[in-house]
XYZ file of C-alpha atoms in Angstrom:
413
model
C 11.143 -90.795 -35.036
C 7.873 -90.050 -36.814
C 5.573 -93.004 -36.453
C 5.804 -96.205 -38.418
C 4.104 -99.552 -38.196
C 7.322 -101.511 -37.548
C 8.114 -104.246 -40.074
C 9.459 -107.606 -38.988
C 13.046 -106.490 -39.499
C 12.722 -103.625 -37.017
C 13.856 -101.090 -39.641
C 11.758 -97.972 -40.176
C 9.062 -98.391 -42.797
C 7.747 -95.463 -44.856
C 4.524 -97.311 -45.673
C 1.186 -95.869 -44.562
C -0.883 -98.047 -42.276
C -3.907 -100.049 -43.435
C -7.387 -98.655 -43.758
C -9.603 -98.381 -40.697
C -11.280 -101.483 -39.314
C -11.459 -100.204 -35.745
C -14.323 -100.575 -33.314
C -16.256 -97.606 -32.027
C -14.394 -95.017 -29.938
C -15.591 -94.465 -26.365
C -16.929 -91.019 -25.580
C -14.614 -88.498 -23.923
C -15.313 -87.283 -20.426
C -15.136 -83.598 -19.632
C -15.867 -80.250 -21.194
C -15.524 -80.164 -24.959
C -13.244 -77.632 -26.555
C -14.684 -74.863 -28.701
C -15.206 -76.118 -32.232
C -13.005 -74.673 -34.940
C -14.423 -73.772 -38.338
C -13.852 -76.417 -40.963
C -10.799 -75.476 -43.037
C -11.158 -75.657 -46.780
C -7.955 -76.747 -48.526
C -9.206 -75.176 -51.744
C -9.034 -71.745 -50.127
C -5.542 -70.239 -50.019
C -5.500 -66.833 -48.272
C -2.879 -64.392 -49.408
C 0.610 -64.939 -48.063
C 3.338 -62.274 -47.773
C 4.451 -60.959 -51.142
C 8.042 -62.185 -50.811
C 8.079 -65.924 -50.113
C 11.135 -67.167 -48.243
C 13.887 -69.383 -49.572
C 16.600 -71.350 -47.801
C 19.348 -73.902 -48.284
C 20.801 -76.619 -46.080
C 24.443 -76.483 -45.027
C 26.291 -78.911 -42.734
C 25.952 -77.643 -39.189
C 29.025 -79.349 -37.762
C 31.622 -80.031 -40.491
C 33.826 -82.948 -39.595
C 31.385 -84.450 -37.097
C 31.760 -88.265 -37.164
C 28.807 -90.208 -38.532
C 26.499 -91.504 -35.838
C 23.510 -93.790 -36.158
C 20.154 -92.117 -35.574
C 20.798 -88.612 -34.220
C 17.345 -87.618 -33.042
C 17.442 -84.331 -31.122
C 19.632 -81.272 -30.679
C 19.852 -78.823 -27.775
C 21.984 -75.684 -27.659
C 23.496 -74.978 -24.271
C 24.996 -71.464 -24.277
C 25.675 -71.593 -20.532
C 28.156 -74.409 -21.171
C 29.307 -73.317 -24.647
C 28.045 -76.660 -25.903
C 25.673 -78.211 -28.379
C 24.117 -81.461 -27.160
C 23.481 -84.123 -29.827
C 20.999 -86.802 -28.755
C 21.305 -90.286 -30.248
C 18.235 -92.508 -30.216
C 20.224 -95.418 -28.777
C 20.577 -93.554 -25.484
C 23.694 -91.371 -25.729
C 24.126 -87.603 -25.547
C 27.252 -86.083 -27.111
C 28.670 -82.592 -26.674
C 30.516 -80.346 -29.126
C 31.479 -76.661 -28.838
C 29.259 -74.539 -31.125
C 32.284 -73.031 -32.854
C 34.098 -76.336 -33.296
C 36.135 -78.406 -33.612
C 33.478 -81.063 -34.191
C 35.565 -84.147 -34.928
C 35.820 -85.402 -31.334
C 32.537 -85.018 -29.409
C 32.706 -85.982 -25.771
C 30.126 -88.241 -24.150
C 27.832 -86.175 -21.949
C 25.535 -89.050 -21.048
C 25.197 -92.765 -21.802
C 22.028 -94.600 -20.795
C 22.054 -97.302 -23.463
C 21.686 -100.064 -20.880
C 18.445 -98.574 -19.562
C 16.973 -97.603 -22.957
C 14.912 -99.762 -25.324
C 15.758 -98.951 -28.932
C 15.305 -98.444 -31.849
C 12.268 -98.149 -34.080
C 9.981 -95.543 -32.583
C 11.306 -96.109 -29.094
C 14.635 -95.010 -27.614
C 15.895 -91.773 -26.093
C 13.515 -89.436 -27.907
C 14.176 -85.921 -26.584
C 15.756 -83.869 -23.832
C 14.969 -80.427 -22.405
C 16.775 -77.959 -20.172
C 15.139 -76.692 -17.004
C 14.071 -73.039 -17.332
C 16.401 -72.357 -14.366
C 19.219 -74.484 -15.766
C 21.874 -71.844 -15.058
C 20.966 -72.110 -11.374
C 20.000 -75.760 -10.858
C 21.681 -77.598 -13.770
C 18.690 -79.916 -14.358
C 18.068 -81.724 -17.633
C 14.961 -83.768 -18.496
C 14.902 -86.845 -20.724
C 11.986 -88.738 -22.295
C 12.822 -92.312 -23.256
C 11.625 -95.891 -23.622
C 12.662 -97.979 -20.640
C 14.555 -101.223 -21.162
C 13.059 -102.482 -17.876
C 10.188 -102.798 -17.592
C 9.582 -103.026 -21.329
C 6.609 -101.192 -22.729
C 7.024 -98.114 -20.523
C 7.831 -94.557 -21.607
C 9.634 -92.637 -18.873
C 10.265 -88.987 -18.108
C 13.286 -88.427 -15.861
C 15.277 -85.548 -14.441
C 19.079 -85.570 -14.190
C 21.468 -83.304 -12.341
C 24.597 -82.274 -14.233
C 28.227 -81.716 -13.328
C 31.301 -80.088 -14.843
C 31.900 -77.375 -17.392
C 32.604 -77.436 -21.126
C 34.442 -80.628 -22.062
C 33.796 -82.101 -18.598
C 30.053 -81.351 -18.618
C 28.021 -84.509 -17.983
C 24.719 -85.836 -16.696
C 24.985 -87.518 -13.313
C 23.399 -90.963 -13.846
C 23.072 -91.552 -10.094
C 20.863 -88.464 -9.833
C 18.093 -89.801 -12.086
C 14.680 -88.953 -10.668
C 11.744 -90.615 -12.427
C 8.938 -88.063 -12.717
C 6.352 -89.771 -14.896
C 5.772 -93.118 -16.611
C 3.108 -94.381 -18.982
C 2.559 -97.880 -20.329
C 2.715 -98.396 -24.077
C 0.656 -101.306 -25.458
C 2.675 -101.285 -28.719
C 6.134 -100.097 -29.755
C 4.988 -97.300 -32.061
C 3.276 -93.943 -31.509
C 5.281 -93.046 -28.416
C 5.074 -89.319 -29.009
C 8.452 -87.866 -28.319
C 8.804 -84.216 -27.262
C 9.469 -82.921 -23.763
C 9.735 -79.142 -23.489
C 9.017 -76.211 -21.201
C 6.518 -73.491 -21.972
C 6.850 -69.747 -21.417
C 4.867 -70.391 -18.223
C 7.653 -72.567 -16.807
C 5.502 -75.707 -16.926
C 6.672 -78.973 -18.489
C 4.762 -80.237 -21.541
C 5.036 -83.767 -22.937
C 3.460 -85.110 -26.142
C 2.219 -88.717 -26.100
C 0.885 -90.830 -28.963
C -2.176 -93.074 -28.899
C -0.277 -96.202 -27.836
C 0.382 -97.607 -31.276
C -0.723 -100.312 -33.701
C -3.197 -98.917 -36.242
C -6.716 -97.484 -35.946
C -6.344 -96.669 -32.218
C -7.573 -100.151 -31.248
C -8.026 -99.312 -27.558
C -9.899 -96.062 -28.147
C -7.346 -93.863 -26.407
C -7.884 -90.821 -28.625
C -11.182 -89.736 -27.086
C -10.627 -91.222 -23.616
C -9.632 -88.751 -20.920
C -8.936 -91.583 -18.495
C -5.589 -92.306 -20.188
C -2.510 -90.171 -20.747
C -2.054 -91.702 -24.188
C -3.097 -89.550 -27.147
C -2.601 -86.383 -25.082
C -0.282 -83.542 -24.284
C 0.251 -83.374 -20.545
C 1.286 -80.316 -18.537
C 2.897 -80.637 -15.122
C 4.839 -78.519 -12.615
C 8.228 -80.061 -11.802
C 9.814 -77.114 -10.015
C 9.795 -78.790 -6.600
C 10.055 -82.417 -7.713
C 10.939 -85.052 -5.113
C 10.792 -88.846 -5.130
C 7.651 -88.725 -3.004
C 5.997 -85.986 -5.092
C 7.623 -85.946 -8.557
C 5.328 -83.224 -9.899
C 2.385 -81.011 -9.062
C -0.715 -80.323 -11.149
C -0.868 -76.677 -12.261
C -4.078 -75.150 -10.851
C -5.151 -73.866 -14.284
C -5.012 -77.267 -16.039
C -8.349 -77.649 -17.836
C -9.651 -80.906 -16.322
C -8.369 -80.520 -12.775
C -11.763 -80.651 -11.076
C -13.536 -83.167 -13.308
C -14.202 -86.628 -11.944
C -12.777 -89.491 -13.964
C -10.413 -87.271 -15.957
C -6.639 -87.345 -15.536
C -5.648 -83.893 -14.261
C -2.278 -83.839 -16.084
C -4.015 -83.565 -19.478
C -3.674 -80.245 -21.293
C -5.047 -81.326 -24.701
C -6.109 -84.619 -26.280
C -7.249 -86.417 -29.425
C -3.769 -86.536 -30.994
C -2.557 -89.589 -32.874
C 1.207 -89.128 -32.554
C 2.489 -85.611 -31.813
C 6.077 -86.538 -32.611
C 7.542 -83.029 -32.580
C 6.118 -79.825 -31.109
C 7.516 -76.408 -30.208
C 6.659 -73.068 -28.666
C 6.928 -69.942 -30.794
C 9.352 -67.823 -28.790
C 7.566 -64.623 -29.867
C 3.851 -65.471 -29.523
C 4.020 -68.353 -27.030
C 1.782 -70.539 -29.226
C 2.381 -74.292 -29.045
C 2.697 -75.849 -32.529
C 2.499 -79.621 -33.081
C 2.999 -81.844 -36.097
C 0.599 -84.768 -35.624
C 1.440 -87.843 -37.699
C -1.474 -89.272 -39.678
C -2.462 -92.792 -40.653
C -3.999 -93.414 -44.072
C -4.362 -90.066 -45.739
C -3.474 -86.888 -43.835
C -0.539 -85.269 -42.010
C -1.466 -82.250 -39.921
C -0.183 -79.135 -38.196
C -2.131 -77.951 -35.164
C -1.884 -75.128 -32.662
C -2.440 -76.657 -29.231
C -4.995 -74.944 -27.010
C -5.870 -75.452 -23.362
C -8.438 -78.270 -23.144
C -8.450 -78.775 -26.920
C -9.780 -81.950 -28.525
C -7.929 -82.592 -31.813
C -10.261 -85.261 -33.051
C -8.396 -88.558 -33.375
C -9.823 -91.075 -34.219
C -13.100 -89.420 -35.130
C -11.045 -87.328 -37.518
C -7.770 -87.712 -39.373
C -6.885 -84.099 -39.981
C -10.027 -82.411 -41.303
C -11.408 -85.688 -42.724
C -13.719 -88.192 -41.098
C -11.903 -91.362 -40.030
C -14.313 -93.277 -37.824
C -16.925 -93.300 -39.137
C -15.545 -92.689 -42.625
C -18.397 -90.308 -43.481
C -20.843 -88.238 -41.485
C -18.669 -87.927 -38.371
C -19.607 -85.440 -35.651
C -17.146 -82.547 -35.577
C -18.764 -80.888 -32.563
C -16.151 -79.682 -30.098
C -13.193 -80.633 -32.265
C -10.283 -78.339 -33.126
C -9.192 -78.895 -36.701
C -5.651 -78.397 -38.014
C -4.394 -75.070 -39.313
C -2.664 -76.950 -42.124
C -2.626 -80.475 -43.508
C -1.321 -82.365 -46.527
C -2.213 -85.678 -48.082
C -0.138 -88.804 -48.599
C 0.180 -87.807 -52.220
C 2.660 -85.225 -50.856
C 4.346 -87.088 -47.991
C 3.711 -89.776 -45.401
C 4.939 -88.689 -41.958
C 5.231 -85.116 -40.732
C 8.156 -83.953 -38.649
C 6.857 -80.903 -36.836
C 9.130 -77.889 -36.766
C 9.487 -74.373 -35.433
C 8.411 -70.821 -36.156
C 11.540 -69.104 -37.447
C 12.603 -66.104 -35.344
C 16.200 -65.710 -36.473
C 17.936 -62.994 -38.486
C 19.957 -64.927 -41.065
C 16.955 -65.384 -43.412
C 14.866 -62.211 -43.056
C 12.148 -63.323 -45.505
C 11.571 -66.474 -43.420
C 10.858 -64.598 -40.189
C 7.470 -65.627 -38.792
C 7.082 -68.775 -40.909
C 6.445 -72.200 -39.394
C 8.984 -74.595 -40.912
C 8.370 -78.357 -41.001
C 9.407 -81.389 -43.023
C 8.319 -84.910 -43.924
C 10.267 -88.036 -42.969
C 9.574 -89.746 -46.285
C 10.271 -86.936 -48.748
C 12.749 -84.864 -46.744
C 11.256 -81.723 -48.282
C 11.380 -78.665 -46.037
C 8.186 -76.622 -46.195
C 6.949 -73.436 -44.535
C 3.577 -71.834 -43.833
C 3.132 -68.268 -42.656
C 2.466 -68.679 -38.935
C 0.305 -65.633 -38.209
C -1.890 -66.246 -41.243
C -2.305 -69.914 -40.363
C -3.092 -69.118 -36.729
C -5.732 -66.532 -37.537
C -7.226 -67.705 -40.837
C -6.534 -71.413 -41.106
C -5.330 -73.076 -44.274
C -2.643 -71.181 -46.185
C -0.502 -71.784 -49.224
C 2.797 -73.479 -48.282
C 6.224 -72.699 -49.685
C 8.744 -75.486 -50.323
C 12.141 -74.285 -49.096
C 14.198 -77.353 -50.027
C 13.314 -80.421 -52.102
C 16.558 -82.191 -52.968
C 15.540 -85.651 -51.813
C 14.741 -87.903 -48.852
C 17.151 -87.599 -45.925
C 15.071 -89.139 -43.100
C 14.322 -85.919 -41.245
C 13.410 -86.437 -37.603
C 13.706 -83.139 -35.741
C 14.271 -79.391 -35.780
C 16.103 -77.295 -33.211
C 16.894 -73.630 -32.690
C 19.859 -71.887 -31.117
C 19.849 -68.875 -28.818
C 19.592 -66.562 -31.837
C 16.549 -68.352 -33.264
C 18.427 -69.969 -36.151
C 17.076 -73.356 -37.236
C 18.841 -76.701 -37.303
C 17.621 -79.796 -39.081
C 18.335 -83.232 -37.584
C 18.251 -86.219 -39.926
C 19.436 -89.806 -39.837
C 21.960 -88.730 -42.489
C 23.444 -85.778 -40.652
C 22.702 -82.457 -38.980
C 22.201 -79.317 -41.053
C 21.563 -75.634 -40.582
C 19.071 -73.575 -42.566
C 20.798 -70.691 -44.301
C 19.989 -67.992 -46.819
C 20.553 -69.059 -50.448
């Protein structure tokens, strides 16, 4: 889920974290990314003349209530929709119903630590799934505790008998987590066939270990690896065009860095751009477009604002967000998707996101944001907080909205 500083009860807390008291951040190693111009939130470039509108409708009427649904994957090859529960289960329902009796596709509750910001956080299908049947899962390991794990599973069966094979689990990547929050959460494949994984800064508040600007750790980064020929002896390869491959003292898996907690990210199926919602700390939630070798500023910056130091920070080499909003508006961004469906024509080409605390669904025009920076947002839905944790899209590009209070579909009003 979007990051929280966990309270003593273990329940999610919507409270922002305390003001910065952190020590100085160590310098990054490696070639700095090209600096982006400083966005000015007071400037609002023109948006398309007809702003979009949308409503939420139940996606799976009759679906039993489950605690903490957290991800959704459409599987046309199996005529299934996979519903991921944070506790460690994956359920399957046919896309056309009935929805009242999902079958268990996978159950790894015994091996999964859960549930504040840890748990089974996302799954992804292999680009060659129709041929190899592989599924990838990113989760918090029960043993050893404090480890986030990326694994691959083979699958068996068809339709109602489709299942992950637990004996086939192949661990591809692990990273230690010094705290239980800021685990990141999204595993996905790019148009290039490479696997991307978003990782938070390791947790607590104020990035106490200085991970954000340290290229000797995988924390606070997005990694990019090649898993096409994964084996137990060589679980992945480093793509030869990764930006830091030949730099001493830099982890070669890193694609981009300086992110606080990129909870949800997605590729635009039309442009191939990688969009990330990066959860803020005291003041700012941000939307960024992830570039090869990009440094997104944490903890020097929180969004476009100085964080450490609080004033006069050096923005050299930093890529600033294409959109941000303050904690007067929300408190924890749930990054979304660029809409490429047909059901809501006016929404085509808009990046849709939400906030865990408000539940409001908001959109910014993607092309304008990508080329000109800050744009005026449009609120699509504002009926109240529903603990929104994820978006998904089906084969037709239609958007689904996963919340702790149910799963919905965006539809035309």
